[in-house]
Coordinates of C-alpha atoms and ligand atoms in Angstrom, one line a residue:
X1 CA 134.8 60.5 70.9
X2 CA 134.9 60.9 67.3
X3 CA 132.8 59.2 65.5
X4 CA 133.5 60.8 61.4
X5 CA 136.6 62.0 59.9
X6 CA 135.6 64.7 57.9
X7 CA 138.0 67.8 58.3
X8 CA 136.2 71.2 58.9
X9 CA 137.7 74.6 58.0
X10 CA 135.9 76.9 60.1
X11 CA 135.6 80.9 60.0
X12 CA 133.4 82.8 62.0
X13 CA 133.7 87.0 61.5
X14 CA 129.8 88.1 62.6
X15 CA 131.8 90.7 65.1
X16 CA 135.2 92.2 66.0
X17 CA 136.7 88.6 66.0
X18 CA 138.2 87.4 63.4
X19 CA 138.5 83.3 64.0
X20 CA 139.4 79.9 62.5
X21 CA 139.2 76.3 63.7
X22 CA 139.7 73.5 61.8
X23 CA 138.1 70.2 63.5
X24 CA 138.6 66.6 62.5
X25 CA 135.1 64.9 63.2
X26 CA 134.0 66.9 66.5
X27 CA 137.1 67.1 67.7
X28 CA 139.0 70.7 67.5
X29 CA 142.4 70.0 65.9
X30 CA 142.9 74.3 66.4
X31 CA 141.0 77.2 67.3
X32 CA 142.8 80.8 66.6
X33 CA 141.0 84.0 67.3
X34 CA 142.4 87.5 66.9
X35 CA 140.4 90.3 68.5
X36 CA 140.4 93.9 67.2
X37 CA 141.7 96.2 70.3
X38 CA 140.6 99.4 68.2
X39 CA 137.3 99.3 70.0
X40 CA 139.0 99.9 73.2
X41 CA 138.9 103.3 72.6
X42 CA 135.4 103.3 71.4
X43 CA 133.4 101.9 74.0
X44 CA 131.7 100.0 72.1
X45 CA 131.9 97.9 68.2
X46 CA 132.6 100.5 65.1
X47 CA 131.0 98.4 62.5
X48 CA 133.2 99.9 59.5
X49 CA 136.4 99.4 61.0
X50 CA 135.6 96.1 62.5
X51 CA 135.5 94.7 58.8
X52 CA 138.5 96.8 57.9
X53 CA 140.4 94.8 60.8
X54 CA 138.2 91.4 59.3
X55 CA 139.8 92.0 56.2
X56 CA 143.7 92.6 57.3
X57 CA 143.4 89.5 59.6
X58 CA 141.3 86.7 58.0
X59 CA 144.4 85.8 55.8
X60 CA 146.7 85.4 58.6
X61 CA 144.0 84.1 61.2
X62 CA 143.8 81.2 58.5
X63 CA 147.1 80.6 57.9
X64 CA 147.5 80.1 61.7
X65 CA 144.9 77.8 62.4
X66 CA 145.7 75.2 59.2
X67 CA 149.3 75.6 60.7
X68 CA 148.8 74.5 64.1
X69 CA 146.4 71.8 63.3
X70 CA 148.7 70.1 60.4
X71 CA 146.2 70.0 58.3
X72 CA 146.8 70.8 54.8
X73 CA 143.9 72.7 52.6
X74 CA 143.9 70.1 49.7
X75 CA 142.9 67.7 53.1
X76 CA 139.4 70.0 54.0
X77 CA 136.0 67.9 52.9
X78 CA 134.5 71.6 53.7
X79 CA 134.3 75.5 54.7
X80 CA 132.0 76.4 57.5
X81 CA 131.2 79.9 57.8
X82 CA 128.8 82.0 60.0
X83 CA 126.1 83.7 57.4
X84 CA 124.5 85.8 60.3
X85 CA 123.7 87.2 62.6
X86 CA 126.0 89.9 63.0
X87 CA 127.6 93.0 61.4
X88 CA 126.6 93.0 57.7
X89 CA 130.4 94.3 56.7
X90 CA 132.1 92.0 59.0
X91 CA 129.7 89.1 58.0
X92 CA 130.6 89.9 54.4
X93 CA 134.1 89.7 54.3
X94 CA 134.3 85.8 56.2
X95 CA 131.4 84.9 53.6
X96 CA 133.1 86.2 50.8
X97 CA 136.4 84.2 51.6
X98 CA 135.1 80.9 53.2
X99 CA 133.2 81.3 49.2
X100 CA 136.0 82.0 47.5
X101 CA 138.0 78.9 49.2
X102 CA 135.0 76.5 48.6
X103 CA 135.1 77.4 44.7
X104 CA 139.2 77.2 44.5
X105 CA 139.5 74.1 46.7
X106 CA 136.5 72.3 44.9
X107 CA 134.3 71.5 48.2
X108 CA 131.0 72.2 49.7
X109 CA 130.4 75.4 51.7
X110 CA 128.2 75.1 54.8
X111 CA 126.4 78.1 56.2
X112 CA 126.1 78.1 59.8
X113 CA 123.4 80.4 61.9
X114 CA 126.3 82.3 64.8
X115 CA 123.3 81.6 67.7
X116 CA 123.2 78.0 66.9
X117 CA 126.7 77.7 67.2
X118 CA 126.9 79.0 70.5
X119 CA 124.7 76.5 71.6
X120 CA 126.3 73.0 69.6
X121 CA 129.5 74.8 71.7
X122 CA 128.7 71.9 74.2
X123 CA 129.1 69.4 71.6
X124 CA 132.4 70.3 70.4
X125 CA 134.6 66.4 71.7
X126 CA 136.3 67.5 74.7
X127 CA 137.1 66.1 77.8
X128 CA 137.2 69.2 79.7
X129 CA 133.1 69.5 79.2
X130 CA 130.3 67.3 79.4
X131 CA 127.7 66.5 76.3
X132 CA 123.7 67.3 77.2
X133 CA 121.4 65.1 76.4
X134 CA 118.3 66.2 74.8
X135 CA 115.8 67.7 75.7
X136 CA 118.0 70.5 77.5
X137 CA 117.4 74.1 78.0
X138 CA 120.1 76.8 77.0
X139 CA 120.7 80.3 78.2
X140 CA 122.2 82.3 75.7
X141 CA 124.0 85.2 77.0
X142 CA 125.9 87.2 74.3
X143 CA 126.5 90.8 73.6
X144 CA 123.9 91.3 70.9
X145 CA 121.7 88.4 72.8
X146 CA 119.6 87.1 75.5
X147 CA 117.4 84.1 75.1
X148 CA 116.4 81.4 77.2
X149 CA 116.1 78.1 74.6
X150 CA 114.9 74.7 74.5
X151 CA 117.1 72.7 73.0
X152 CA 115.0 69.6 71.4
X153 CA 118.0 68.1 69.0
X154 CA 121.1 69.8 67.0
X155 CA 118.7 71.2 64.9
X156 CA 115.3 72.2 66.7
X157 CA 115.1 74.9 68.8
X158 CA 112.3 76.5 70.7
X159 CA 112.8 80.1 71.8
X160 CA 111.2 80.3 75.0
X161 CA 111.9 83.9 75.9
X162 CA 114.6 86.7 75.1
X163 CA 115.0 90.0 76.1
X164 CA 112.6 92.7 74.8
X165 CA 115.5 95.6 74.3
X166 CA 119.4 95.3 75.4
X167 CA 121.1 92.1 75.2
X168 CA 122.9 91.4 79.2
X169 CA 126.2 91.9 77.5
X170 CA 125.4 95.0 76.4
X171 CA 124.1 96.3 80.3
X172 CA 128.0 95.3 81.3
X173 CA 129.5 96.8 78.4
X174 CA 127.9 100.4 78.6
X175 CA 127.9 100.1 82.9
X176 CA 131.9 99.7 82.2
X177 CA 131.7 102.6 79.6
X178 CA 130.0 104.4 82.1
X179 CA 133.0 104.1 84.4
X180 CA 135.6 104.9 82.3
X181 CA 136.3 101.5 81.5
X182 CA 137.3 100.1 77.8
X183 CA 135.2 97.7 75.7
X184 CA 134.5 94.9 76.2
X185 CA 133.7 95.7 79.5
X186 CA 132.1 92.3 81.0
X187 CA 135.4 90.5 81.4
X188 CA 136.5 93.9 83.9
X189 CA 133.5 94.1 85.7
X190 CA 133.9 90.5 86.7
X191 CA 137.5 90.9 87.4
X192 CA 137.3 94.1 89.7
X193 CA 133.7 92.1 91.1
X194 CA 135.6 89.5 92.7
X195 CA 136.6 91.6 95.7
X196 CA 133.4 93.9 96.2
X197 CA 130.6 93.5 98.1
X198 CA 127.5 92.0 96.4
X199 CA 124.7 93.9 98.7
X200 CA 126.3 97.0 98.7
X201 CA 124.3 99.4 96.0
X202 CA 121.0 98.3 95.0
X203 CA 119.5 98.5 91.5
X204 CA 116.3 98.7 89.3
X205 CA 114.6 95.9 87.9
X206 CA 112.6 95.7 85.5
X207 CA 110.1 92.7 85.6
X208 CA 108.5 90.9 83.0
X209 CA 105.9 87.6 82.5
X210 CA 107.1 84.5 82.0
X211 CA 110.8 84.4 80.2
X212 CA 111.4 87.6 78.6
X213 CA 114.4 90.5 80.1
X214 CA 114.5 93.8 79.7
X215 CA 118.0 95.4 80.7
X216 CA 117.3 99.3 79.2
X217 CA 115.7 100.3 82.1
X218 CA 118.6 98.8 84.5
X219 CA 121.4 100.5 82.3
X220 CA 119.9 103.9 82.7
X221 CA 119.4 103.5 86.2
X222 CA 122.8 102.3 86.6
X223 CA 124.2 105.7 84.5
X224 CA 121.7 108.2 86.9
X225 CA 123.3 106.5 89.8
X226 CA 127.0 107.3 88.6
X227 CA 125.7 110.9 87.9
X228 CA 124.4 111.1 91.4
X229 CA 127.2 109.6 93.7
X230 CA 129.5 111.3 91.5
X231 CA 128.0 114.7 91.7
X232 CA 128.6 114.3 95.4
X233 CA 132.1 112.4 95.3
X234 CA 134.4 113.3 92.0
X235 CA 136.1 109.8 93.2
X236 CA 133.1 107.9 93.8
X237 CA 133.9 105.7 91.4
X238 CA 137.5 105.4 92.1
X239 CA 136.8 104.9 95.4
X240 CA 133.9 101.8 95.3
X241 CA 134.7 100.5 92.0
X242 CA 134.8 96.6 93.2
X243 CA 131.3 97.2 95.6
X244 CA 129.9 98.8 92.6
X245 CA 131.1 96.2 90.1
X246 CA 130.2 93.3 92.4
X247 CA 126.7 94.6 93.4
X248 CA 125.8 95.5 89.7
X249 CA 127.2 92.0 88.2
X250 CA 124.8 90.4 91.1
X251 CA 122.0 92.2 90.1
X252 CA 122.4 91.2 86.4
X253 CA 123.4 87.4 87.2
X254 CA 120.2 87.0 89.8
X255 CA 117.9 88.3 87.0
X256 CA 119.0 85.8 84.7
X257 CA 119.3 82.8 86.9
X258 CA 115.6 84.1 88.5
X259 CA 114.3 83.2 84.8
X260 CA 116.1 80.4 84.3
X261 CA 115.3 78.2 87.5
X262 CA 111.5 79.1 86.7
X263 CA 112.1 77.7 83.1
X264 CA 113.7 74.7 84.9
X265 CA 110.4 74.7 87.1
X266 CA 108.0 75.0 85.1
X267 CA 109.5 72.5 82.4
X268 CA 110.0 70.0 84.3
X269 CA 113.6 70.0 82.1
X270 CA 116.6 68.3 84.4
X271 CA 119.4 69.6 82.1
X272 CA 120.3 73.0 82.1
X273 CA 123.1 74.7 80.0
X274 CA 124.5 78.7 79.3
X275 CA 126.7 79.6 76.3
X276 CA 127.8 82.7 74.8
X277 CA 130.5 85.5 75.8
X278 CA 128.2 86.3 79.1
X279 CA 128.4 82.9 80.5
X280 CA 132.5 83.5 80.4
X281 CA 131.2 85.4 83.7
X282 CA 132.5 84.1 87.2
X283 CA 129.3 84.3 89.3
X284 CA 127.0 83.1 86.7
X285 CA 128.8 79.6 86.8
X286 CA 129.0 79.6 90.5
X287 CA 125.5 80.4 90.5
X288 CA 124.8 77.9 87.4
X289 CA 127.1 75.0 89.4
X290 CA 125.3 75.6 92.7
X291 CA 121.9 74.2 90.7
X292 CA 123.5 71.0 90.7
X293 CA 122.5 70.7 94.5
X294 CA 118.6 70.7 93.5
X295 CA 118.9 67.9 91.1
X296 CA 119.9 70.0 87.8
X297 CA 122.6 68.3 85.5
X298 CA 124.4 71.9 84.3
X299 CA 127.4 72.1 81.3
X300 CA 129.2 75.4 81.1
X301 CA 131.6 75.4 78.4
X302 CA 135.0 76.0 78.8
X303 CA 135.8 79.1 78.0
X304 CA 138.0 79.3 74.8
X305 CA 133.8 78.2 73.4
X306 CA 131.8 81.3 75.7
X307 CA 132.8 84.4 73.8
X308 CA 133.2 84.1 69.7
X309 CA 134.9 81.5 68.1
X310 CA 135.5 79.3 64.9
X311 CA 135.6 75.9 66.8
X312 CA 131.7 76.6 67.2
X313 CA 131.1 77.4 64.3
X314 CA 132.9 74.1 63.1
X315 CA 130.7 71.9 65.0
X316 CA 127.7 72.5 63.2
X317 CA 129.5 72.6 60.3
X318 CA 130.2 68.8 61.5
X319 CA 126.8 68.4 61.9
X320 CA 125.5 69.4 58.8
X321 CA 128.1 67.7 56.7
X322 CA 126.8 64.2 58.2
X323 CA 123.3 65.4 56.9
X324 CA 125.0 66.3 53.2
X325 CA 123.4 70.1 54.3
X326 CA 125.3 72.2 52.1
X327 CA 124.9 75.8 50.6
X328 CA 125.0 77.8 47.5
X329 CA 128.0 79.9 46.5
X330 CA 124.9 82.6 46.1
X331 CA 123.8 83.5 49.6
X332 CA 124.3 86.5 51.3
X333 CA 124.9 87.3 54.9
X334 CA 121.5 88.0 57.1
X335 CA 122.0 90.5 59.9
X336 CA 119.3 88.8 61.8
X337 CA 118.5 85.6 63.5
X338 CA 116.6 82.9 61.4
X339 CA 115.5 80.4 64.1
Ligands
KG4_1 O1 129.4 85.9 72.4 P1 130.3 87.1 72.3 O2 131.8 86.9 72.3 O3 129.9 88.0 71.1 C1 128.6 88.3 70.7 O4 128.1 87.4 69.9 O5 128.1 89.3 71.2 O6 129.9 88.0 73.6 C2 130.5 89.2 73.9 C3 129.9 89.7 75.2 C4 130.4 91.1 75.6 O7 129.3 91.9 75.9 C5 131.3 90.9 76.7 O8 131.4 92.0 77.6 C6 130.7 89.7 77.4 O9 130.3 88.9 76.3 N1 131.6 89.0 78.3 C7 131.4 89.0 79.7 C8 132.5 88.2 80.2 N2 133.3 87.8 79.1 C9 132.7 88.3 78.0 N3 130.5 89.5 80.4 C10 130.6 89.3 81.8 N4 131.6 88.6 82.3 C11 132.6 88.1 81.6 N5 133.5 87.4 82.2
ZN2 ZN1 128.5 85.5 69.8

């Protein structure tokens, strides 16, 4: 349903994406991302050429967006930009231009925190995903993030545990590294998961009271494993790449879902939600879906809104242009999370 007509101009470029949406009310009118394959290589984000990429796309990634929605700039009430967290060179070069457009077009910019965009995700209008109700409790599982949230209205959050070290993103992305694989490697280990066996290799855990992770621990034991089973098979990993991919994504998923049904618990909280690139990941929304059989309302996003995007970062733009909450052509990007 929407329910205001104000047009949004959204850019988000914390990252290695480089995305606009531009949304009428909450409704997405487009959504255009273009990801930086130069990381591939890498195994991992290179922050300096990620805002080198930032800077040759954000023109055309804008371009493309106002095109397909048929929206014309001189139409935009206002710029919504992500002003952290994230990469302080690839924050810089979205701020710089969502402030540059503010100032030529005349209109308000609105700065927009990245982790409280993957969370209003669910609020984006669309009739492929449901709408929580508040109170509702969010797991956030990104590549920089792990938090476990309680959602109390748009803009009140209560952090009710995170990890203490690596974010679950990061365990599948250096695991994949660890097997040759390119970055990003979540989307692969899920993909070669699908066939493997789930109980085949077993892995560390490391447990902690009440809400917090800790994944270090399980991505070093996961690379001394490799260096064993490969020091006594070259092809070990050739050989069991879906068992090892399918045992290792079960480990991760039951840790997370462990946490979060014991949040559910202990709360008392009926509606349960996961956002971020992570929750992209096939077994955590079987495994989040199957909690609707003990009385747990769940909302998984679709998955255009899991991994970074400009449509999220448009909805709380929406949100705080119905408060009037705008921002000062001054501010700088903050590498770290304010809430
Ligand atoms: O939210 P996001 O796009 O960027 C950050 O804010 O970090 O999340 C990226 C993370 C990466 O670690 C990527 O490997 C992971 O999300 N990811 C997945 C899947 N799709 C993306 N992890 C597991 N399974 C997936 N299907
Ligand atoms: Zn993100």
């Amino acid at each position: 349903m929407q329910i205001n007509n104000s047009i949004i101009l959204a850019i988000e470029s914390s990252c290695d994406d480089t995305s606009c949406a531009v949304l009428k009310g909450n409704v997405v009118l487009s959504n255009f991302t273009a990801n930086q394959a130069i990381h591939q290589q890498y195994g991992g984000v290179v922050p300096e050429l990620a805002s080198r990429d930032h800077q040759k796309n954000i023109v055309p990634v804008v371009h493309k967006a106002l095109d397909e929605s048929g929206v014309k700039l001189s139409e935009v009430s206002a710029i919504a930009v992500t002003r952290g967290p994230g990469l302080m060179g690839s924050l810089l070069v979205g701020l710089n231009f969502a402030k540059s457009l503010s100032l030529s077009l005349g209109i308000p910019l609105i700065e927009v925190d990245h982790m409280q965009a993957h969370v209003l995700a669910h609020f984006i209008s669309d009739s492929a995903q449901r709408i929580p109700p508040f109170p509702f409790l969010c797991l956030t599982v990104s590549g920089g993030h792990t938090q476990l949230i309680k959602v109390l209205d748009h803009f009140k959050f209560e952090l009710m545990g995170q990890t203490i070290d690596d974010a679950v993103g990061e365990a599948f992305d250096k695991a994949a590294k660890v097997m040759g694989l390119p970055y990003p490697g979540g989307p692969l280990i899920d993909k070669f998961a699908q066939k493997g066996d789930t109980h085949r290799f077993k892995f560390s855990d490391t447990k902690l009271p009440a809400y917090d992770f800790s994944f270090s621990g399980i991505k070093t034991s996961f690379l001394y494993f490799i260096q064993k089973e490969t020091a006594k098979d070259q092809d070990f990993i050739k050989n069991n790449l879906q068992d090892i991919c399918a045992s290792y994504q079960h480990h991760l998923i039951q840790i997370l879902v462990r946490k979060s049904k014991l949040l559910l618990h202990e709360t008392g909280i009926k509606h349960f939600a996961i956002s971020g690139g992570v929750s992209a990941n096939s077994e955590l929304r079987t495994q989040v879906k199957a909690l609707e059989l003990q009385g747990i309302q769940t909302y998984i996003p679709k998955f255009e809104y899991c991994t970074d995007n400009a449509a999220m970062i448009g909805i709380v733009g929406y949100y705080k242009f119905l408060k009037q909450e705008f921002s000062s052509l001054g501010i700088s990007p903050l590498t770290r999370q304010v809430f």
